[in-house]
Amino acid sequence: QVQLVQSGAEVKKPGASVRVSCKASGYTFTGYYMHWVRQAPGQGLEWMGWINPNTGGTSYAQKFQGRVTMTRDTSITTAYMELSSLRSDDTAVYYCAPSWGGWDWLDPWGPGTLVTVSS
Amino acid sequence: DIVLTQSPGTLSLSPGERATLFCRASQSVTGSYLAWYQQKPGQAPRLLIYSASSRATGIPDRFSGSGSGTDFTLTISRLEPEDFAVYYCQKYGSSPLTFGGGTMVEIK
């Protein structure tokens, strides 16, 4: 079955960068887009973008353009999301989730990684 | 960008009752590309419905979705104790993916 394992919680200072990983198994990693969605404490879901693991192509939400970089390592079936110039309002749980196409529903979701930005 | 507005914000119901949740889009959602997710505290969202009315694998048939254009509905026919959670709608099919603000279904 599909399994997504995300890296552990992070605490970062404002202005720093964070990289979150998402290791996928149980399906053909290069056959599905990988999305990243975040959720601030007590808030709703916010789509950040996707990466096509086959080509490395990406599409980012306008809000995160210039601050987010999504990459992948197909040899270890792992996707990465790096967010730079962190601010306190970047404190959130970051989820990875695959989809068949770039603009499809997301299923399943990884367990999430809490990133806390605090001085 | 298409904005999704969910209502009500909170629904207070008892087990066994019927729950009706609404998702309204600011523009027509092409192809009924609308999904619903359930999220319980401390857990990741789980896909319930895609293409407005198709149940995801393993989802009980008490969950049903309907609608098209700008108005969509998620119905839980008889609430089970494990159904008390937050529900989100999501529009897909084009950039960007967007989510509604969520409806919390709480025990009355």
Tab-separated table of C-alpha atoms in Angstrom:
chain	number	residue	atom	x	y	z
A	1	GLN	CA	0.000	0.000	0.000
A	2	VAL	CA	1.029	3.613	-0.462
A	3	GLN	CA	3.157	4.907	2.385
A	4	LEU	CA	4.499	8.424	2.882
A	5	VAL	CA	7.078	9.066	5.589
A	6	GLN	CA	7.928	12.683	6.348
A	7	SER	CA	10.907	14.103	8.190
A	8	GLY	CA	10.682	15.172	11.793
A	9	ALA	CA	9.611	18.417	13.397
A	10	GLU	CA	11.827	21.466	12.934
A	11	VAL	CA	12.372	24.671	14.886
A	12	LYS	CA	13.846	27.527	12.903
A	13	LYS	CA	14.660	31.163	13.486
A	14	PRO	CA	13.154	33.921	11.349
A	15	GLY	CA	15.087	34.375	8.130
A	16	ALA	CA	16.330	30.785	8.046
A	17	SER	CA	15.385	28.043	5.594
A	18	VAL	CA	13.839	24.655	6.195
A	19	ARG	CA	13.806	21.511	4.090
A	20	VAL	CA	11.123	18.880	4.622
A	21	SER	CA	11.364	15.440	3.065
A	22	CYS	CA	8.702	12.957	2.033
A	23	LYS	CA	9.736	9.378	1.295
A	24	ALA	CA	7.218	7.492	-0.820
A	25	SER	CA	6.772	3.758	-1.196
A	26	GLY	CA	4.144	1.312	-2.417
A	27	TYR	CA	3.636	2.926	-5.812
A	28	THR	CA	5.597	4.137	-8.826
A	29	PHE	CA	7.146	7.340	-7.504
A	30	THR	CA	7.701	8.844	-10.953
A	31	GLY	CA	4.139	8.138	-12.030
A	32	TYR	CA	2.436	10.647	-9.737
A	33	TYR	CA	2.862	14.326	-9.010
A	34	MET	CA	3.776	15.226	-5.428
A	35	HIS	CA	2.049	18.174	-3.826
A	36	TRP	CA	2.824	20.144	-0.707
A	37	VAL	CA	0.048	21.627	1.419
A	38	ARG	CA	0.435	23.470	4.699
A	39	GLN	CA	-1.844	24.129	7.658
A	40	ALA	CA	-1.158	26.835	10.215
A	41	PRO	CA	-2.267	26.085	13.791
A	42	GLY	CA	-6.067	26.053	13.988
A	43	GLN	CA	-6.368	27.131	10.356
A	44	GLY	CA	-7.351	25.619	7.018
A	45	LEU	CA	-5.375	24.011	4.207
A	46	GLU	CA	-3.153	25.986	1.848
A	47	TRP	CA	-1.741	24.521	-1.371
A	48	MET	CA	1.906	25.387	-1.994
A	49	GLY	CA	2.721	23.625	-5.242
A	50	TRP	CA	3.723	20.384	-6.881
A	51	ILE	CA	6.655	18.610	-8.437
A	52	ASN	CA	6.527	16.098	-11.256
A	53	PRO	CA	9.001	13.460	-10.013
A	54	ASN	CA	9.438	12.122	-13.543
A	55	THR	CA	10.626	15.354	-15.136
A	56	GLY	CA	11.475	17.505	-12.142
A	57	GLY	CA	9.051	20.131	-13.400
A	58	THR	CA	7.353	22.260	-10.776
A	59	SER	CA	4.391	24.552	-10.306
A	60	TYR	CA	4.204	26.839	-7.304
A	61	ALA	CA	1.376	28.854	-5.838
A	62	GLN	CA	1.921	32.520	-6.560
A	63	LYS	CA	2.162	33.302	-2.848
A	64	PHE	CA	5.286	31.163	-2.494
A	65	GLN	CA	7.040	31.988	-5.766
A	66	GLY	CA	10.649	32.889	-5.069
A	67	ARG	CA	10.614	31.370	-1.593
A	68	VAL	CA	9.813	27.714	-2.190
A	69	THR	CA	11.807	25.071	-4.023
A	70	MET	CA	10.538	21.558	-4.626
A	71	THR	CA	12.963	18.854	-5.664
A	72	ARG	CA	13.143	15.086	-5.747
A	73	ASP	CA	15.608	12.230	-5.678
A	74	THR	CA	14.172	9.386	-7.714
A	75	SER	CA	16.889	6.963	-6.560
A	76	ILE	CA	15.432	7.036	-3.048
A	77	THR	CA	11.842	7.938	-4.022
A	78	THR	CA	11.911	11.065	-1.923
A	79	ALA	CA	10.468	14.501	-2.536
A	80	TYR	CA	11.678	17.644	-0.803
A	81	MET	CA	10.183	21.035	-0.084
A	82	GLU	CA	12.474	23.872	0.921
A	83	LEU	CA	11.062	27.160	2.178
A	84	SER	CA	13.398	30.108	2.677
A	85	SER	CA	13.250	33.478	4.440
A	86	LEU	CA	11.069	31.973	7.121
A	87	ARG	CA	8.687	34.181	9.082
A	88	SER	CA	6.623	33.462	12.165
A	89	ASP	CA	3.529	33.001	10.020
A	90	ASP	CA	5.218	30.095	8.253
A	91	THR	CA	4.696	28.104	11.441
A	92	ALA	CA	2.530	25.242	10.233
A	93	VAL	CA	2.236	21.540	9.580
A	94	TYR	CA	3.512	20.751	6.096
A	95	TYR	CA	1.958	17.782	4.281
A	96	CYS	CA	2.993	15.939	1.143
A	97	ALA	CA	0.376	14.177	-0.969
A	98	PRO	CA	0.506	12.570	-4.427
A	99	SER	CA	-1.918	12.994	-7.288
A	100	TRP	CA	-2.315	11.306	-10.652
A	101	GLY	CA	-2.139	14.527	-12.592
A	102	GLY	CA	-0.846	17.942	-11.670
A	103	TRP	CA	-4.361	19.242	-11.087
A	104	ASP	CA	-6.107	16.354	-9.355
A	105	TRP	CA	-7.369	15.349	-5.932
A	106	LEU	CA	-4.740	14.434	-3.363
A	107	ASP	CA	-4.594	10.916	-1.974
A	108	PRO	CA	-3.227	9.777	0.383
A	109	TRP	CA	-1.610	12.425	2.570
A	110	GLY	CA	1.609	12.121	4.521
A	111	PRO	CA	1.450	12.447	8.316
A	112	GLY	CA	2.748	16.003	8.236
A	113	THR	CA	5.829	17.799	9.542
A	114	LEU	CA	5.522	20.599	12.069
A	115	VAL	CA	7.755	23.562	11.319
A	116	THR	CA	7.948	26.170	14.056
A	117	VAL	CA	9.479	29.548	13.323
A	118	SER	CA	10.450	31.398	16.464
A	119	SER	CA	13.213	33.663	17.640
B	1	ASP	CA	-8.554	32.214	-8.449
B	2	ILE	CA	-11.691	30.337	-7.480
B	3	VAL	CA	-12.660	30.930	-3.866
B	4	LEU	CA	-14.533	28.161	-2.057
B	5	THR	CA	-16.857	29.138	0.786
B	6	GLN	CA	-18.047	26.392	3.110
B	7	SER	CA	-21.110	26.591	5.287
B	8	PRO	CA	-21.989	26.330	8.010
B	9	GLY	CA	-18.770	26.935	9.873
B	10	THR	CA	-19.852	24.549	12.606
B	11	LEU	CA	-22.583	21.917	12.620
B	12	SER	CA	-23.733	20.575	15.990
B	13	LEU	CA	-25.494	17.244	15.622
B	14	SER	CA	-26.086	13.998	17.483
B	15	PRO	CA	-24.979	10.518	16.386
B	16	GLY	CA	-27.512	9.027	14.005
B	17	GLU	CA	-28.534	12.383	12.590
B	18	ARG	CA	-28.056	13.510	9.001
B	19	ALA	CA	-25.353	16.078	8.218
B	20	THR	CA	-25.468	18.356	5.186
B	21	LEU	CA	-22.400	20.436	4.380
B	22	PHE	CA	-22.181	23.048	1.637
B	23	CYS	CA	-19.370	24.315	-0.561
B	24	ARG	CA	-19.975	27.285	-2.855
B	25	ALA	CA	-17.470	28.357	-5.514
B	26	SER	CA	-16.939	31.935	-6.668
B	27	GLN	CA	-16.931	30.704	-10.280
B	28	SER	CA	-18.164	27.547	-11.934
B	29	VAL	CA	-15.959	24.533	-11.202
B	30	THR	CA	-15.190	22.977	-14.577
B	31	GLY	CA	-15.984	19.313	-14.936
B	32	SER	CA	-17.257	19.088	-11.335
B	33	TYR	CA	-13.640	18.840	-10.273
B	34	LEU	CA	-14.492	19.025	-6.590
B	35	ALA	CA	-13.197	16.837	-3.776
B	36	TRP	CA	-14.066	16.473	-0.100
B	37	TYR	CA	-11.687	15.571	2.719
B	38	GLN	CA	-12.153	14.650	6.369
B	39	GLN	CA	-9.645	15.709	9.001
B	40	LYS	CA	-9.600	14.571	12.614
B	41	PRO	CA	-7.549	16.334	15.303
B	42	GLY	CA	-3.850	15.622	14.980
B	43	GLN	CA	-4.299	13.691	11.742
B	44	ALA	CA	-3.747	14.376	8.063
B	45	PRO	CA	-6.743	14.954	5.807
B	46	ARG	CA	-8.334	11.882	4.211
B	47	LEU	CA	-9.966	11.863	0.799
B	48	LEU	CA	-13.682	11.087	0.924
B	49	ILE	CA	-15.144	12.185	-2.412
B	50	TYR	CA	-13.736	13.192	-5.801
B	51	SER	CA	-15.399	14.367	-8.998
B	52	ALA	CA	-18.112	15.821	-6.767
B	53	SER	CA	-19.871	12.493	-6.199
B	54	SER	CA	-17.453	9.537	-6.454
B	55	ARG	CA	-16.519	7.897	-3.176
B	56	ALA	CA	-12.851	7.163	-2.609
B	57	THR	CA	-11.716	3.633	-1.902
B	58	GLY	CA	-12.872	2.359	1.466
B	59	ILE	CA	-15.232	5.239	2.207
B	60	PRO	CA	-18.567	4.082	3.697
B	61	ASP	CA	-21.680	4.653	1.645
B	62	ARG	CA	-23.188	6.914	4.300
B	63	PHE	CA	-20.974	9.596	2.724
B	64	SER	CA	-22.291	11.050	-0.513
B	65	GLY	CA	-21.477	14.082	-2.610
B	66	SER	CA	-23.509	16.004	-5.127
B	67	GLY	CA	-23.581	19.247	-7.046
B	68	SER	CA	-22.156	20.960	-10.076
B	69	GLY	CA	-21.260	24.413	-11.284
B	70	THR	CA	-20.855	26.549	-8.192
B	71	ASP	CA	-22.807	24.608	-5.561
B	72	PHE	CA	-21.738	21.335	-4.001
B	73	THR	CA	-22.968	19.294	-1.058
B	74	LEU	CA	-21.495	16.584	1.166
B	75	THR	CA	-24.090	14.517	2.995
B	76	ILE	CA	-23.474	12.078	5.830
B	77	SER	CA	-26.692	10.082	6.046
B	78	ARG	CA	-26.354	8.888	9.643
B	79	LEU	CA	-23.537	10.237	11.759
B	80	GLU	CA	-21.323	7.687	13.444
B	81	PRO	CA	-19.139	8.683	16.432
B	82	GLU	CA	-16.026	8.580	14.218
B	83	ASP	CA	-17.534	11.090	11.754
B	84	PHE	CA	-17.167	14.072	14.076
B	85	ALA	CA	-14.355	15.971	12.418
B	86	VAL	CA	-13.579	18.892	10.121
B	87	TYR	CA	-14.482	18.617	6.451
B	88	TYR	CA	-12.850	20.511	3.602
B	89	CYS	CA	-13.825	20.890	-0.027
B	90	GLN	CA	-11.155	21.343	-2.679
B	91	LYS	CA	-11.322	22.504	-6.255
B	92	TYR	CA	-8.940	20.918	-8.759
B	93	GLY	CA	-8.568	20.674	-12.540
B	94	SER	CA	-6.563	23.869	-12.980
B	95	SER	CA	-4.096	26.089	-11.182
B	96	PRO	CA	-4.178	26.832	-8.352
B	97	LEU	CA	-5.664	24.103	-6.210
B	98	THR	CA	-7.838	25.780	-3.600
B	99	PHE	CA	-9.549	24.630	-0.426
B	100	GLY	CA	-12.596	25.846	1.412
B	101	GLY	CA	-12.277	27.089	4.971
B	102	GLY	CA	-13.761	23.928	6.445
B	103	THR	CA	-16.874	22.857	8.340
B	104	MET	CA	-16.534	21.390	11.797
B	105	VAL	CA	-19.084	18.697	12.626
B	106	GLU	CA	-19.280	18.504	16.398
B	107	ILE	CA	-21.243	16.392	18.837
B	108	LYS	CA	-24.301	18.157	20.153
